[in-house]
Amino acid sequence: MNKQLSITIVIALLLNTASTLANSTTLTAKQLAKKAIIVDTHIDAPSKLLAEWGDLGSTSPSREFDYPSAYSGGLNVAFMSIYTSASDDQQGKAKQIAHTQIDSIEALIARHPNKFGLLSSPKDIERLKTENRVLLALGMENGAPIEDDINQVGKFFKRGVRYITLAHSASNRISDSSYDPRRQWNGLSPFGKKVVSEMNRLGMIVDVSHLSDKAVKDVLLLSKVPVIASHSAFRHFTPGFERNISDELARAIAAKGGVIQISFGIPFINRKSADDLQAFFKEKAAIAKQNQAAIVSGTELIDEQSFDKNWWDKHPMPVTPIDAVLNQFDYAIKLVGIDHVGIGSDFDGVQGALPEGLKSVADYPNLIVGLQTRGYSDEQITKLLGGNFLRVWTEIESGAEKS
Ligand SMILES: [Zn+2]
């Protein structure tokens, strides 16, 4: 090779590297957080509001979601989790609680129409978001409020609910749960299969987080459109913890066009804490059984709140670096590709058990810095922040229009 040619090649290579670098990190993390549409598919603010009311339009230091933090973190679409527990279900209170939580979100939006808006379709984002608004969408965690009435699916859809996590910590009328040793349906129940079909018909997203592996498989076989895991981490890091998604099922969700939204909570990303959480829910299932018997016999119930507190006092969460979350993203992207991964933080849902640097909705820029440092381009990060989820939601919505 002559000298002139080799110099030309070296210059070309340098220019090429320079332009790749420029393309990959043209924006600071803060700028990218502002520019991209950030969607977080799991924030537990509504149940927290019911337990302890506060005005989320202003700074609320004891919470992980409030307007000033969301605005500063660049959050555009926050899925508010309409959560009911297995014990709410047993006591016949799930439907009532779900409606009350939806009321509280409607009240929040009515109180601050310039700060919040209710989002019921991805088509409305551009129109509704305006300069400063954080849009609130509704996701139902635990299908218990549907009770045994298929018409309730449509009724909650009318109220704005756009996804349902079919079960939570215990097997319910719809599906088995990963936490519950009872496998009463061996997957989805016959009623659960009807619920999935009805959700497809309405354009409601089926969420497989929390389900047993067999139930996820049933959903994947039955659903005519992609499905999501709204807040799950990868079982690869927490072997034996069925609550996290297995490689096989993550690949199947991606192959069907869906997305896995990674949760940040320490119990999902730290192996020891995952074991503790699994043991916690086993004990909770036993307590639920005892309380059910106590309701029948009229004897005193075990106080679940103080049980929970004692348990977590005895099983503290380890300090966990943000790298543990970034490792989840790296692993997921290698496994299923950049188009099938997103964010489902579980803020306000893990009693503050969050990694360093990801303590609230103000901290998405820290996640962006981490992803940039690991070599992802602005375009790739934009997909992870919300682009992928919005593509899937749009597809599910148009599936309804066709049927
Ligand atoms: Zn959850």
Tab-separated table of C-alpha atoms and ligand atoms in Angstrom:
chain	number	residue	atom	x	y	z
A	1	MET	CA	0.000	0.000	0.000
A	2	ASN	CA	1.521	3.416	-0.862
A	3	LYS	CA	1.944	6.021	1.831
A	4	GLN	CA	-0.550	8.463	0.316
A	5	LEU	CA	-3.278	5.820	0.173
A	6	SER	CA	-2.674	4.651	3.755
A	7	ILE	CA	-2.875	8.265	5.040
A	8	THR	CA	-6.136	8.708	3.136
A	9	ILE	CA	-7.546	5.536	4.696
A	10	VAL	CA	-6.507	6.592	8.206
A	11	ILE	CA	-8.119	10.036	7.750
A	12	ALA	CA	-11.284	8.411	6.411
A	13	LEU	CA	-11.409	6.055	9.388
A	14	LEU	CA	-10.892	8.907	11.839
A	15	LEU	CA	-13.632	10.982	10.222
A	16	ASN	CA	-15.932	7.991	10.273
A	17	THR	CA	-15.276	7.367	13.976
A	18	ALA	CA	-15.758	11.062	14.734
A	19	SER	CA	-19.088	11.163	12.928
A	20	THR	CA	-20.286	7.956	14.667
A	21	LEU	CA	-19.424	9.454	18.024
A	22	ALA	CA	-21.142	12.712	17.093
A	23	ASN	CA	-24.275	10.824	16.070
A	24	SER	CA	-24.317	8.691	19.174
A	25	THR	CA	-24.018	11.420	21.777
A	26	THR	CA	-25.064	14.668	20.180
A	27	LEU	CA	-27.259	15.575	23.145
A	28	THR	CA	-26.603	15.732	26.850
A	29	ALA	CA	-28.703	13.387	28.960
A	30	LYS	CA	-30.889	16.293	30.115
A	31	GLN	CA	-31.433	17.440	26.527
A	32	LEU	CA	-32.296	13.929	25.394
A	33	ALA	CA	-34.701	13.493	28.337
A	34	LYS	CA	-36.502	16.651	27.184
A	35	LYS	CA	-36.495	15.740	23.495
A	36	ALA	CA	-37.499	12.064	23.667
A	37	ILE	CA	-40.970	10.876	24.693
A	38	ILE	CA	-40.325	9.134	28.009
A	39	VAL	CA	-42.949	6.561	28.965
A	40	ASP	CA	-42.865	4.741	32.298
A	41	THR	CA	-45.433	1.935	32.332
A	42	HIS	CA	-45.585	1.324	36.060
A	43	ILE	CA	-45.852	3.921	38.820
A	44	ASP	CA	-47.775	3.072	41.997
A	45	ALA	CA	-48.907	6.599	42.908
A	46	PRO	CA	-52.692	5.851	43.091
A	47	SER	CA	-52.564	3.269	45.895
A	48	LYS	CA	-50.175	5.538	47.774
A	49	LEU	CA	-52.666	8.397	47.379
A	50	LEU	CA	-55.384	6.281	48.949
A	51	ALA	CA	-53.156	5.277	51.848
A	52	GLU	CA	-51.917	8.817	52.432
A	53	TRP	CA	-53.373	11.656	50.432
A	54	GLY	CA	-51.141	14.374	49.063
A	55	ASP	CA	-51.267	16.847	46.204
A	56	LEU	CA	-48.996	15.390	43.524
A	57	GLY	CA	-49.149	18.679	41.615
A	58	SER	CA	-46.620	20.104	44.041
A	59	THR	CA	-43.437	18.829	45.621
A	60	SER	CA	-44.119	15.747	47.750
A	61	PRO	CA	-40.806	14.671	49.329
A	62	SER	CA	-42.068	11.333	50.634
A	63	ARG	CA	-43.036	10.185	47.143
A	64	GLU	CA	-41.224	9.010	44.051
A	65	PHE	CA	-43.738	10.594	41.671
A	66	ASP	CA	-44.900	14.181	41.754
A	67	TYR	CA	-45.224	16.841	39.077
A	68	PRO	CA	-42.039	18.859	39.743
A	69	SER	CA	-39.881	15.685	39.728
A	70	ALA	CA	-41.613	14.250	36.654
A	71	TYR	CA	-41.175	17.509	34.756
A	72	SER	CA	-37.541	17.840	35.686
A	73	GLY	CA	-36.882	14.173	34.751
A	74	GLY	CA	-38.466	14.668	31.312
A	75	LEU	CA	-41.298	12.170	31.909
A	76	ASN	CA	-44.084	12.533	29.328
A	77	VAL	CA	-46.362	9.541	29.898
A	78	ALA	CA	-46.769	7.977	33.336
A	79	PHE	CA	-48.882	4.853	33.672
A	80	MET	CA	-50.646	5.139	37.013
A	81	SER	CA	-51.060	1.696	38.513
A	82	ILE	CA	-54.626	1.001	39.604
A	83	TYR	CA	-53.532	-1.637	42.067
A	84	THR	CA	-55.578	-3.935	44.254
A	85	SER	CA	-54.131	-6.661	46.448
A	86	ALA	CA	-55.100	-10.302	46.744
A	87	SER	CA	-56.578	-9.554	50.162
A	88	ASP	CA	-58.686	-6.678	48.736
A	89	ASP	CA	-60.010	-9.274	46.298
A	90	GLN	CA	-60.769	-11.800	49.032
A	91	GLN	CA	-62.674	-9.185	50.977
A	92	GLY	CA	-64.716	-8.249	47.877
A	93	LYS	CA	-63.320	-4.698	47.833
A	94	ALA	CA	-61.184	-4.719	44.664
A	95	LYS	CA	-63.714	-3.112	42.286
A	96	GLN	CA	-64.560	-0.365	44.767
A	97	ILE	CA	-60.896	0.421	45.419
A	98	ALA	CA	-60.038	0.477	41.703
A	99	HIS	CA	-62.810	2.994	40.955
A	100	THR	CA	-61.735	5.139	43.912
A	101	GLN	CA	-58.135	5.190	42.665
A	102	ILE	CA	-59.283	6.210	39.180
A	103	ASP	CA	-61.376	8.972	40.805
A	104	SER	CA	-58.274	10.209	42.621
A	105	ILE	CA	-56.303	10.456	39.374
A	106	GLU	CA	-59.188	12.270	37.689
A	107	ALA	CA	-59.274	14.685	40.630
A	108	LEU	CA	-55.526	15.272	40.353
A	109	ILE	CA	-55.855	16.107	36.657
A	110	ALA	CA	-58.878	18.354	37.267
A	111	ARG	CA	-56.961	20.221	39.969
A	112	HIS	CA	-53.961	20.804	37.685
A	113	PRO	CA	-55.134	20.858	34.060
A	114	ASN	CA	-51.971	22.651	32.959
A	115	LYS	CA	-49.682	20.110	34.582
A	116	PHE	CA	-51.457	16.814	33.890
A	117	GLY	CA	-53.743	15.295	31.252
A	118	LEU	CA	-55.452	11.910	30.946
A	119	LEU	CA	-54.050	9.862	28.072
A	120	SER	CA	-56.145	7.117	26.560
A	121	SER	CA	-54.504	6.701	23.137
A	122	PRO	CA	-50.956	7.065	21.819
A	123	LYS	CA	-52.459	9.139	19.002
A	124	ASP	CA	-53.270	11.921	21.472
A	125	ILE	CA	-49.780	12.438	22.892
A	126	GLU	CA	-48.685	15.268	20.600
A	127	ARG	CA	-51.993	17.125	20.975
A	128	LEU	CA	-52.232	16.773	24.757
A	129	LYS	CA	-48.686	17.084	25.979
A	130	THR	CA	-48.264	20.834	25.313
A	131	GLU	CA	-45.149	22.413	26.741
A	132	ASN	CA	-45.236	21.279	30.342
A	133	ARG	CA	-47.768	18.550	30.784
A	134	VAL	CA	-47.154	15.079	32.158
A	135	LEU	CA	-49.772	12.748	30.690
A	136	LEU	CA	-51.282	10.131	32.973
A	137	ALA	CA	-52.447	6.821	31.525
A	138	LEU	CA	-54.089	4.071	33.547
A	139	GLY	CA	-52.925	0.496	33.943
A	140	MET	CA	-54.753	-1.943	36.207
A	141	GLU	CA	-52.471	-4.123	38.325
A	142	ASN	CA	-54.428	-7.262	39.204
A	143	GLY	CA	-57.535	-8.151	37.196
A	144	ALA	CA	-59.469	-8.703	40.451
A	145	PRO	CA	-61.762	-5.648	39.969
A	146	ILE	CA	-63.232	-7.381	36.887
A	147	GLU	CA	-64.670	-9.901	39.372
A	148	ASP	CA	-66.430	-12.582	37.319
A	149	ASP	CA	-68.185	-10.191	34.949
A	150	ILE	CA	-66.700	-9.865	31.461
A	151	ASN	CA	-68.593	-6.566	30.957
A	152	GLN	CA	-66.386	-4.971	33.611
A	153	VAL	CA	-63.467	-5.082	31.146
A	154	GLY	CA	-65.317	-2.651	28.864
A	155	LYS	CA	-66.472	-0.547	31.810
A	156	PHE	CA	-62.910	-0.046	33.035
A	157	PHE	CA	-61.758	0.583	29.455
A	158	LYS	CA	-64.327	3.411	29.298
A	159	ARG	CA	-62.832	4.873	32.454
A	160	GLY	CA	-59.443	4.967	30.725
A	161	VAL	CA	-57.754	1.738	31.799
A	162	ARG	CA	-55.433	0.729	28.961
A	163	TYR	CA	-53.667	-2.323	30.316
A	164	ILE	CA	-54.481	-5.047	32.798
A	165	THR	CA	-51.845	-7.069	34.659
A	166	LEU	CA	-54.001	-10.161	34.810
A	167	ALA	CA	-52.973	-11.262	38.340
A	168	HIS	CA	-50.806	-9.963	41.183
A	169	SER	CA	-49.448	-11.872	44.177
A	170	ALA	CA	-52.030	-14.655	44.222
A	171	SER	CA	-54.000	-16.724	41.801
A	172	ASN	CA	-57.302	-14.971	40.991
A	173	ARG	CA	-60.352	-15.677	38.803
A	174	ILE	CA	-58.314	-14.920	35.678
A	175	SER	CA	-54.886	-16.432	36.088
A	176	ASP	CA	-52.264	-18.119	38.238
A	177	SER	CA	-49.599	-15.886	39.779
A	178	SER	CA	-45.843	-16.427	39.843
A	179	TYR	CA	-45.779	-15.771	43.608
A	180	ASP	CA	-48.545	-18.203	44.493
A	181	PRO	CA	-47.552	-21.836	45.012
A	182	ARG	CA	-51.170	-22.820	44.218
A	183	ARG	CA	-51.573	-23.398	40.492
A	184	GLN	CA	-55.331	-23.633	40.482
A	185	TRP	CA	-55.756	-23.049	36.735
A	186	ASN	CA	-52.483	-24.392	35.367
A	187	GLY	CA	-52.119	-21.048	33.545
A	188	LEU	CA	-55.096	-18.943	32.524
A	189	SER	CA	-58.560	-19.866	33.763
A	190	PRO	CA	-61.387	-20.417	31.258
A	191	PHE	CA	-62.686	-16.954	32.315
A	192	GLY	CA	-59.166	-15.525	31.892
A	193	LYS	CA	-59.127	-16.693	28.283
A	194	LYS	CA	-62.354	-14.769	27.688
A	195	VAL	CA	-60.808	-11.700	29.350
A	196	VAL	CA	-57.785	-11.800	27.005
A	197	SER	CA	-60.057	-12.042	23.936
A	198	GLU	CA	-62.193	-9.166	25.187
A	199	MET	CA	-59.078	-7.053	25.801
A	200	ASN	CA	-57.877	-7.762	22.237
A	201	ARG	CA	-61.287	-6.738	20.925
A	202	LEU	CA	-61.230	-3.459	22.841
A	203	GLY	CA	-57.586	-2.629	22.085
A	204	MET	CA	-56.512	-3.025	25.697
A	205	ILE	CA	-52.930	-4.128	26.387
A	206	VAL	CA	-52.478	-7.528	28.062
A	207	ASP	CA	-49.719	-7.317	30.678
A	208	VAL	CA	-48.005	-10.560	31.659
A	209	SER	CA	-45.881	-9.250	34.552
A	210	HIS	CA	-46.575	-11.220	37.764
A	211	LEU	CA	-48.062	-14.243	35.961
A	212	SER	CA	-46.849	-17.822	36.232
A	213	ASP	CA	-44.789	-19.013	33.256
A	214	LYS	CA	-47.611	-21.241	32.082
A	215	ALA	CA	-50.073	-18.329	32.173
A	216	VAL	CA	-47.668	-16.184	30.096
A	217	LYS	CA	-47.465	-19.010	27.554
A	218	ASP	CA	-51.275	-19.239	27.447
A	219	VAL	CA	-51.524	-15.471	26.848
A	220	LEU	CA	-48.928	-15.606	24.066
A	221	LEU	CA	-50.810	-18.429	22.338
A	222	LEU	CA	-54.183	-16.754	22.653
A	223	SER	CA	-53.547	-13.048	22.054
A	224	LYS	CA	-53.996	-11.848	18.487
A	225	VAL	CA	-51.757	-8.828	19.079
A	226	PRO	CA	-48.440	-8.195	20.889
A	227	VAL	CA	-48.375	-8.245	24.692
A	228	ILE	CA	-46.188	-6.485	27.239
A	229	ALA	CA	-44.511	-7.111	30.569
A	230	SER	CA	-45.215	-3.719	32.194
A	231	HIS	CA	-42.650	-4.044	35.002
A	232	SER	CA	-40.356	-7.055	35.027
A	233	ALA	CA	-36.649	-7.685	35.253
A	234	PHE	CA	-34.729	-10.678	33.913
A	235	ARG	CA	-34.667	-14.033	35.708
A	236	HIS	CA	-31.150	-14.557	34.405
A	237	PHE	CA	-29.975	-12.366	37.337
A	238	THR	CA	-32.314	-13.936	39.931
A	239	PRO	CA	-32.447	-17.684	39.190
A	240	GLY	CA	-35.591	-19.402	40.443
A	241	PHE	CA	-37.513	-16.121	40.841
A	242	GLU	CA	-40.497	-16.743	38.575
A	243	ARG	CA	-41.749	-13.157	38.985
A	244	ASN	CA	-38.926	-12.072	36.646
A	245	ILE	CA	-39.135	-12.973	32.986
A	246	SER	CA	-37.306	-16.044	31.679
A	247	ASP	CA	-35.138	-15.816	28.579
A	248	GLU	CA	-37.469	-18.145	26.718
A	249	LEU	CA	-40.577	-16.077	27.471
A	250	ALA	CA	-38.790	-12.773	26.817
A	251	ARG	CA	-37.845	-14.062	23.365
A	252	ALA	CA	-41.441	-15.179	22.771
A	253	ILE	CA	-42.816	-11.750	23.809
A	254	ALA	CA	-40.372	-10.060	21.412
A	255	ALA	CA	-41.111	-12.520	18.598
A	256	LYS	CA	-44.783	-11.556	18.898
A	257	GLY	CA	-43.809	-7.884	18.562
A	258	GLY	CA	-44.160	-6.964	22.254
A	259	VAL	CA	-41.940	-5.237	24.779
A	260	ILE	CA	-40.421	-5.953	28.199
A	261	GLN	CA	-40.445	-2.868	30.429
A	262	ILE	CA	-37.621	-3.144	32.939
A	263	SER	CA	-38.376	-2.501	36.611
A	264	PHE	CA	-35.829	-0.782	38.863
A	265	GLY	CA	-36.779	-2.105	42.315
A	266	ILE	CA	-33.950	-3.782	44.233
A	267	PRO	CA	-36.043	-6.935	44.912
A	268	PHE	CA	-36.143	-7.548	41.151
A	269	ILE	CA	-32.522	-6.845	40.305
A	270	ASN	CA	-30.687	-8.215	43.355
A	271	ARG	CA	-30.575	-11.968	43.825
A	272	LYS	CA	-30.793	-12.085	47.626
A	273	SER	CA	-33.624	-9.550	47.749
A	274	ALA	CA	-35.515	-11.519	45.101
A	275	ASP	CA	-35.262	-14.637	47.311
A	276	ASP	CA	-36.512	-12.596	50.286
A	277	LEU	CA	-39.443	-11.239	48.299
A	278	GLN	CA	-40.418	-14.700	47.137
A	279	ALA	CA	-40.381	-15.950	50.749
A	280	PHE	CA	-42.401	-12.889	51.809
A	281	PHE	CA	-45.181	-13.642	49.336
A	282	LYS	CA	-45.232	-17.318	50.375
A	283	GLU	CA	-45.891	-16.219	53.953
A	284	LYS	CA	-48.458	-13.687	52.737
A	285	ALA	CA	-50.307	-16.476	50.912
A	286	ALA	CA	-50.409	-18.483	54.167
A	287	ILE	CA	-51.713	-15.426	56.071
A	288	ALA	CA	-54.387	-14.845	53.430
A	289	LYS	CA	-55.556	-18.422	53.952
A	290	GLN	CA	-55.653	-17.964	57.729
A	291	ASN	CA	-57.505	-14.668	57.374
A	292	GLN	CA	-60.032	-16.241	55.057
A	293	ALA	CA	-60.731	-18.881	57.708
A	294	ALA	CA	-60.894	-16.110	60.337
A	295	ILE	CA	-63.528	-14.233	58.300
A	296	VAL	CA	-65.650	-17.403	58.153
A	297	SER	CA	-65.250	-18.178	61.852
A	298	GLY	CA	-65.512	-14.534	62.973
A	299	THR	CA	-62.155	-14.611	64.775
A	300	GLU	CA	-59.504	-11.901	64.712
A	301	LEU	CA	-57.605	-11.219	61.455
A	302	ILE	CA	-53.808	-11.064	61.268
A	303	ASP	CA	-52.813	-7.423	60.730
A	304	GLU	CA	-51.083	-7.541	57.342
A	305	GLN	CA	-49.628	-4.057	57.593
A	306	SER	CA	-47.664	-4.802	60.740
A	307	PHE	CA	-46.644	-8.188	59.341
A	308	ASP	CA	-45.248	-6.420	56.251
A	309	LYS	CA	-43.369	-3.875	58.336
A	310	ASN	CA	-41.802	-6.501	60.626
A	311	TRP	CA	-40.794	-8.621	57.676
A	312	TRP	CA	-38.983	-5.820	55.858
A	313	ASP	CA	-37.345	-4.585	59.067
A	314	LYS	CA	-35.797	-8.058	59.310
A	315	HIS	CA	-34.855	-8.236	55.622
A	316	PRO	CA	-33.265	-4.890	54.711
A	317	MET	CA	-32.423	-4.170	51.076
A	318	PRO	CA	-28.741	-3.886	50.145
A	319	VAL	CA	-27.393	-0.651	48.643
A	320	THR	CA	-27.455	-1.318	44.902
A	321	PRO	CA	-25.672	0.716	42.209
A	322	ILE	CA	-27.418	1.962	39.058
A	323	ASP	CA	-25.156	-0.448	37.144
A	324	ALA	CA	-27.464	-3.276	38.240
A	325	VAL	CA	-30.238	-1.666	36.160
A	326	LEU	CA	-27.912	-0.922	33.247
A	327	ASN	CA	-26.840	-4.591	33.293
A	328	GLN	CA	-30.520	-5.513	32.871
A	329	PHE	CA	-30.781	-3.247	29.817
A	330	ASP	CA	-27.574	-4.665	28.290
A	331	TYR	CA	-28.734	-8.214	28.853
A	332	ALA	CA	-32.238	-7.579	27.522
A	333	ILE	CA	-31.004	-5.813	24.413
A	334	LYS	CA	-28.563	-8.627	23.610
A	335	LEU	CA	-31.306	-11.199	24.169
A	336	VAL	CA	-34.309	-9.689	22.378
A	337	GLY	CA	-32.987	-6.678	20.458
A	338	ILE	CA	-33.157	-2.907	20.909
A	339	ASP	CA	-36.808	-2.741	19.701
A	340	HIS	CA	-38.333	-4.784	22.522
A	341	VAL	CA	-37.146	-3.150	25.747
A	342	GLY	CA	-38.481	-0.198	27.760
A	343	ILE	CA	-39.034	1.274	31.247
A	344	GLY	CA	-41.515	0.132	33.935
A	345	SER	CA	-39.813	1.519	37.043
A	346	ASP	CA	-42.263	0.523	39.819
A	347	PHE	CA	-41.663	3.905	41.504
A	348	ASP	CA	-43.812	4.282	44.639
A	349	GLY	CA	-44.321	0.519	44.604
A	350	VAL	CA	-41.205	-0.882	46.288
A	351	GLN	CA	-41.090	1.026	49.602
A	352	GLY	CA	-38.090	3.045	48.479
A	353	ALA	CA	-35.985	-0.027	47.655
A	354	LEU	CA	-34.369	1.568	44.615
A	355	PRO	CA	-30.825	1.679	43.249
A	356	GLU	CA	-28.472	4.608	43.742
A	357	GLY	CA	-29.200	7.344	41.194
A	358	LEU	CA	-32.692	6.057	40.343
A	359	LYS	CA	-34.665	7.209	43.339
A	360	SER	CA	-37.567	9.008	41.647
A	361	VAL	CA	-39.046	10.186	38.354
A	362	ALA	CA	-36.526	13.060	38.443
A	363	ASP	CA	-33.757	10.556	37.694
A	364	TYR	CA	-34.375	9.343	34.123
A	365	PRO	CA	-31.433	11.538	32.956
A	366	ASN	CA	-29.135	9.386	35.151
A	367	LEU	CA	-30.370	6.305	33.317
A	368	ILE	CA	-29.668	8.085	30.030
A	369	VAL	CA	-26.113	8.972	31.124
A	370	GLY	CA	-25.558	5.309	31.979
A	371	LEU	CA	-26.896	4.109	28.622
A	372	GLN	CA	-24.787	6.687	26.769
A	373	THR	CA	-21.704	5.570	28.695
A	374	ARG	CA	-22.411	2.001	27.648
A	375	GLY	CA	-22.350	3.079	24.019
A	376	TYR	CA	-26.007	3.346	23.026
A	377	SER	CA	-26.847	6.068	20.490
A	378	ASP	CA	-29.457	8.787	21.035
A	379	GLU	CA	-31.693	6.995	18.547
A	380	GLN	CA	-31.421	3.689	20.415
A	381	ILE	CA	-31.992	5.343	23.793
A	382	THR	CA	-35.075	7.111	22.430
A	383	LYS	CA	-36.536	3.695	21.580
A	384	LEU	CA	-35.851	2.396	25.096
A	385	LEU	CA	-37.290	5.507	26.766
A	386	GLY	CA	-40.693	5.142	25.134
A	387	GLY	CA	-40.536	4.662	21.367
A	388	ASN	CA	-40.779	0.892	21.589
A	389	PHE	CA	-43.721	0.886	23.977
A	390	LEU	CA	-45.625	3.455	21.909
A	391	ARG	CA	-45.139	1.346	18.769
A	392	VAL	CA	-46.615	-1.676	20.571
A	393	TRP	CA	-49.532	0.292	22.050
A	394	THR	CA	-50.361	1.704	18.608
A	395	GLU	CA	-50.330	-1.798	17.121
A	396	ILE	CA	-52.637	-3.163	19.827
A	397	GLU	CA	-55.009	-0.237	19.372
A	398	SER	CA	-55.177	-0.748	15.617
A	399	GLY	CA	-55.772	-4.495	16.235
A	400	ALA	CA	-59.029	-3.482	17.925
A	401	GLU	CA	-60.036	-1.286	15.026
A	402	LYS	CA	-59.647	-4.247	12.637
A	403	SER	CA	-61.684	-6.726	14.684
B	1	ZN	ZN	-46.177	-5.191	40.568
